[in-house]
XYZ file of C-alpha atoms in Angstrom:
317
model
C 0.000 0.000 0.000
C 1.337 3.427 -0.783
C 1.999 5.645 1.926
C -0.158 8.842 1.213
C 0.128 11.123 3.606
C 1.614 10.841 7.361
C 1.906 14.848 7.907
C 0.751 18.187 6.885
C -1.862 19.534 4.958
C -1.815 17.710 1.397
C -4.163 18.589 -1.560
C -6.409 16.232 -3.151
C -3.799 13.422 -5.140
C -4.894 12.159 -8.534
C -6.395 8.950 -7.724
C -8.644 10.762 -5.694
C -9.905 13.295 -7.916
C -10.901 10.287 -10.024
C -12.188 8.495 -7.439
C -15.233 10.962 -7.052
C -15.656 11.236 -10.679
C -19.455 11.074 -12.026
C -22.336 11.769 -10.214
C -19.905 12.696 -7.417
C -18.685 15.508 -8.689
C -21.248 17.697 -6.876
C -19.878 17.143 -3.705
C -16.900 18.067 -1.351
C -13.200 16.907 -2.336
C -11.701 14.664 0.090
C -9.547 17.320 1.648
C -7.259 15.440 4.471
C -6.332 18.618 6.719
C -3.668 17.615 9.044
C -1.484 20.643 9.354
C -2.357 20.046 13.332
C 0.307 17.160 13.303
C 3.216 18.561 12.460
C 5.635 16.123 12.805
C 3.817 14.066 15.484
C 2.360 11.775 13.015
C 4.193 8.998 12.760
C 4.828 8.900 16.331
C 0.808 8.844 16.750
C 0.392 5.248 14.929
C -1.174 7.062 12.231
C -1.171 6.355 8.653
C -3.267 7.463 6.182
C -2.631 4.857 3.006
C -4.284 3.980 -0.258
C -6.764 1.132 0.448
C -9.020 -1.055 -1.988
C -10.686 0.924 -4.966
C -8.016 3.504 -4.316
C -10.057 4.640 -1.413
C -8.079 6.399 1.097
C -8.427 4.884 4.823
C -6.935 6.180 8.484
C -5.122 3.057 9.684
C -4.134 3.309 13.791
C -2.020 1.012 15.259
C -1.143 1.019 19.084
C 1.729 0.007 20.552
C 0.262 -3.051 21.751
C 0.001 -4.531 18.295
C -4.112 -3.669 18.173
C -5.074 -2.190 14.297
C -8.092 -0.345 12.643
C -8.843 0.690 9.873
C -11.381 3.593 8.726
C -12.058 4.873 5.204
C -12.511 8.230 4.393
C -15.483 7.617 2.369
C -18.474 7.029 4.350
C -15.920 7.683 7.564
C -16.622 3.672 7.691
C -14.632 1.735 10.377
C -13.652 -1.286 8.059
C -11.147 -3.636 10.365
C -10.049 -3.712 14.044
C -7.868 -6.689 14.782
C -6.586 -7.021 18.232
C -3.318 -8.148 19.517
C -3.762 -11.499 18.577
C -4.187 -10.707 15.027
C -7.500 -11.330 14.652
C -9.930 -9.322 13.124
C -13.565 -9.009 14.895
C -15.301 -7.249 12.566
C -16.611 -8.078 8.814
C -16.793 -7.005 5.732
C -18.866 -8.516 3.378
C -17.318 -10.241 0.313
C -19.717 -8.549 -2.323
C -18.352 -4.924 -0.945
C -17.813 -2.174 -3.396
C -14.642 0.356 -2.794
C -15.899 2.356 -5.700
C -16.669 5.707 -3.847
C -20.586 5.756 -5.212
C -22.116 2.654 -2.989
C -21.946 2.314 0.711
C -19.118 0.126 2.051
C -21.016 -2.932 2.921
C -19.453 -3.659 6.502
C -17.459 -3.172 8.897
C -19.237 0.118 11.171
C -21.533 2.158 8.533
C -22.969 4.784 9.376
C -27.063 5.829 9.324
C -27.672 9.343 9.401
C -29.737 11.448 9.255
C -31.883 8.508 9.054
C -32.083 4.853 10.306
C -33.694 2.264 7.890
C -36.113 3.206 5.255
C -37.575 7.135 5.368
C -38.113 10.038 2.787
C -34.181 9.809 1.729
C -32.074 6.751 0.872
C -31.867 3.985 2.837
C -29.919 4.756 6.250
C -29.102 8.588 5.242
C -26.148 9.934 3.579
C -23.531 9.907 5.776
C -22.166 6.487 4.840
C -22.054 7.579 1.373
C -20.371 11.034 1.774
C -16.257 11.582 1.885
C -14.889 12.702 5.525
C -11.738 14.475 6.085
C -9.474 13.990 8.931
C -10.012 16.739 11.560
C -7.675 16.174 14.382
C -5.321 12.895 15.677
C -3.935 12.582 18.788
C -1.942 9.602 20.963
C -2.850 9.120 24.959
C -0.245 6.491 26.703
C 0.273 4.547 23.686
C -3.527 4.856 22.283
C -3.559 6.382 19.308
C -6.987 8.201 18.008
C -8.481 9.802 14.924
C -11.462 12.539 14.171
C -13.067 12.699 11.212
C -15.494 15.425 10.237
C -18.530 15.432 7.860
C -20.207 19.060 7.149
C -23.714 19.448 4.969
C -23.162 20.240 0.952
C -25.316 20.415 -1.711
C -25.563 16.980 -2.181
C -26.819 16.059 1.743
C -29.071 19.171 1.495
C -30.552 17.646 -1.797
C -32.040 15.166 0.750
C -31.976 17.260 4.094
C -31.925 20.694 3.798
C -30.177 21.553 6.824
C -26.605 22.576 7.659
C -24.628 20.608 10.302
C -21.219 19.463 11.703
C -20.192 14.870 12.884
C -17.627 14.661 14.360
C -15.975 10.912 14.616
C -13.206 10.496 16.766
C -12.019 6.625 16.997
C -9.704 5.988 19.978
C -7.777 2.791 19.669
C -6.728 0.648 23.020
C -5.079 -2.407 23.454
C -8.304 -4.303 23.736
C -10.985 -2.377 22.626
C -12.490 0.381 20.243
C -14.357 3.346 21.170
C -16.114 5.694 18.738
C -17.287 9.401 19.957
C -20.393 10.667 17.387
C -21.003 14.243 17.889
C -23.966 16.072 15.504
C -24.387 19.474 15.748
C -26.553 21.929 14.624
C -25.067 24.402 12.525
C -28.478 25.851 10.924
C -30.518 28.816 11.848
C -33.380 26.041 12.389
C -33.918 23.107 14.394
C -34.126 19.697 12.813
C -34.204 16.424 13.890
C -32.670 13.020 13.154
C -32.276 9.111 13.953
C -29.117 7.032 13.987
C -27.194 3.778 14.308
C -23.338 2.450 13.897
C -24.442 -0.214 12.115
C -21.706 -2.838 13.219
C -20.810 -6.150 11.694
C -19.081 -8.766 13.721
C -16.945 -11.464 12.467
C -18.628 -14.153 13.477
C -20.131 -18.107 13.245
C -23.930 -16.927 13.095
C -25.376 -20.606 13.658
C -23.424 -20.599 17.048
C -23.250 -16.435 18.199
C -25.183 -15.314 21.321
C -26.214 -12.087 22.833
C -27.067 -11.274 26.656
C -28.747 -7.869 27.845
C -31.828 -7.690 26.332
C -34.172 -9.505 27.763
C -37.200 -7.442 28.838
C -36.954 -4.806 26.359
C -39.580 -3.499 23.930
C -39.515 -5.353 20.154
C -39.993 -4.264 17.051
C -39.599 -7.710 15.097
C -39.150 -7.112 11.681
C -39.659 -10.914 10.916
C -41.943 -12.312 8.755
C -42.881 -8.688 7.195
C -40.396 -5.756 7.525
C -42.668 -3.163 6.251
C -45.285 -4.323 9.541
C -42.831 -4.498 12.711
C -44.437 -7.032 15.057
C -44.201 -5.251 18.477
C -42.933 -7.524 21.527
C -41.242 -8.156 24.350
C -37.674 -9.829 24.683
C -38.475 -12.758 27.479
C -34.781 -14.218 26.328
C -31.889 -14.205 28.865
C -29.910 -15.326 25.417
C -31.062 -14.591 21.955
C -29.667 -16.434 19.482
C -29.289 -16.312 15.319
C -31.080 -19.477 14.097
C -32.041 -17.758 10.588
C -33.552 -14.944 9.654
C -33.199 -11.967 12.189
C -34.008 -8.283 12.325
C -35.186 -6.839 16.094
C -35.007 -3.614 17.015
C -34.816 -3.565 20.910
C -36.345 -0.196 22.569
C -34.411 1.365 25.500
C -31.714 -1.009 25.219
C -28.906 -1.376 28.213
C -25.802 0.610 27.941
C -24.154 -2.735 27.943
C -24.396 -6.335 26.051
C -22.555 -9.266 25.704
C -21.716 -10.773 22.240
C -20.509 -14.267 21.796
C -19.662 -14.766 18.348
C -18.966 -18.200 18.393
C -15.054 -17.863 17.774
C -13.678 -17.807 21.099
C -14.175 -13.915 21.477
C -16.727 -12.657 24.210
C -17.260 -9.154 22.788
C -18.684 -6.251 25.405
C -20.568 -3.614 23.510
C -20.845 -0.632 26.210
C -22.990 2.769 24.843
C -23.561 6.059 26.353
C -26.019 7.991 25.053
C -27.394 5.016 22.368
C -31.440 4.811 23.023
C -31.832 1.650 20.948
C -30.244 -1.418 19.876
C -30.679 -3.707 16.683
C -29.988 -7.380 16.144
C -29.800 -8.429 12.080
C -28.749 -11.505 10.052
C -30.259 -11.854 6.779
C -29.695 -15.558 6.502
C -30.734 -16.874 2.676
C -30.690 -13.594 1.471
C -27.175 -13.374 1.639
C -26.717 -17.056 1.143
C -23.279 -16.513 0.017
C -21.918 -14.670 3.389
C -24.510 -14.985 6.135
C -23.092 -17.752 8.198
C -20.105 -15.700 8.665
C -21.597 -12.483 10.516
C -23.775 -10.725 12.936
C -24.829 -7.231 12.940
C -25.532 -6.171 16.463
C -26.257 -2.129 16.522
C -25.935 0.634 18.786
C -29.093 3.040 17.539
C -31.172 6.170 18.394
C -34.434 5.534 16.569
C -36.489 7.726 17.845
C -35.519 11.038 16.649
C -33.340 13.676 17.991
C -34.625 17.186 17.855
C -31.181 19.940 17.994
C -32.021 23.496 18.502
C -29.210 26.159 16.624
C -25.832 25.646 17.751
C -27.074 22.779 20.178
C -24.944 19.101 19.705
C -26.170 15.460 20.308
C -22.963 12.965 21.243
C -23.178 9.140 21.903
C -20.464 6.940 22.580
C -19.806 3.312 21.539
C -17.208 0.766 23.620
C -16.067 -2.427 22.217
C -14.049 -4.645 24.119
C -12.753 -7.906 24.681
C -12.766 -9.770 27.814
């Protein structure tokens, strides 16, 4: 992988500009601003490198051998492998790095909107470039922030001005992620969300534990017609076709993906939770991962100037 940029401000290279040629055109370069490094920047674990479809992607590495990765595009956390060397996220293998479709894994983002709504499916933000706003390194733990700001494209489907901001901190065993929207309008407007977070994982034997006696929206048999519920499960499992959303979720769960890795997902600020696997409809990949998301879906109403932030934790025991 080429090396693209470690420090400094650079301008948009070459393979970029073509990168967001089309229908893409319309919307802002992928400007990297990193003038805040200085020289700091390899010392941070920070590397900003040419990844698959030419893509650029942040990659952090701490000093205790733990990796992610995050492309620009979409600001899309694609990879975190821990010490060990294994990776506990996935990306699906039918992916496109073509700078036009969504990354299909990894942790997308949905925003403005979660699921199906007035726009495209979950939002725009997974389908927008980020730049790099900041990068820092804490006792070995390196982290990133990327920044996404409104343009015409996003106010072709939302016609409101705003500010995420994604900073990705790094640790030996675990990940956390720091969303911050904020209202940059002169007019309130509201939103729903999600990370939107596929685990590596064997589906027919993962587990989750925390929900039980939370408020369902089952999605199963007819997605368009949520069946509403109530969890009664101490441990829900993935025996085929799955898509819950959980209302007022605990700011904690436990994943077993049925690896060897007992995965804590810890949220502050995160109303809602979702469980998916789409089983035969992804006949080629679905044994091989679980989505289990961190959401707000009810929506979030920001007055000018006002900011929403929710935090995500992923760690291994």
């Amino acid at each position: 992988m080429a090396i693209l940029a470690a420090v400094a401000s650079i301008s948009v290279p070459n393979f970029l500009s073509s990168s967001i040629s089309g229908h893409r055109q319309n919307r802002r370069p992928m400007g990297i601003a990193m003038a805040s490094l200085g020289g700091k920047a390899a010392s941070l674990g920070l590397e900003i490198v040419e990844g698959d479809g030419g893509l650029p992607k942040v990659c952090l590495s701490s000093e205790n051998g733990s990796k992610t990765e995050i492309y620009l595009f979409g600001g899309c956390v694609t990879s975190w492998k821990v010490p060990s060397g294994r990776d506990l996220l996935f990306v699906r293998p039918d992916a496109v790095f073509n700078g036009k479709k969504p990354v299909s894994g990894g942790i997308p983002h949905c925003f403005p909107q979660f699921g199906p709504g007035p726009m495209q499916q979950h939002g725009f933000a997974r389908n927008m470039n980020w730049s790099v706003a900041n990068s820092d390194e804490i006792e070995g733990s390196p982290n990133v922030t990327l920044e996404l700001k409104d343009d015409s494209y996003s106010h072709s489907m939302w016609d409101f001005c705003f500010q995420a901001l994604y900073k990705v901190v790094l640790h030996s065993k675990s990940l956390s992620t720091y969303l911050t929207i904020t209202n940059t309008d002169k007019k309130p407007f509201s939103f729903s969300s999600a990370l939107h977070t596929y685990f590596h994982a064997s589906a027919a034997d993962a587990s989750v534990k925390g929900l039980k006696g939370c408020k369902t929206l089952n999605k199963d048999p007819d997605p368009s017609n949520p069946l509403e519920g109530k969890e009664e499960r101490e441990v829900i499992t993935f025996p085929g076709f799955v898509d819950c959303i959980y209302l007022g979720a605990p700011k904690e769960l436990q994943l077993n993906n049925g690896l060897g890795d007992i995965i804590n997902i810890q949220n502050k600020n995160w109303s809602d939770a979702v469980l998916w696997n789409p089983h035969l409809q992804m006949e080629s990949c679905y044994k091989d991962f679980v989505c289990v998301e961190n959401a707000q879906i009810g929506k979030v109403q920001l007055e000018p100037e006002q900011s929403w932030v929710a935090e995500q934790h992923l760690s291994i025991s």
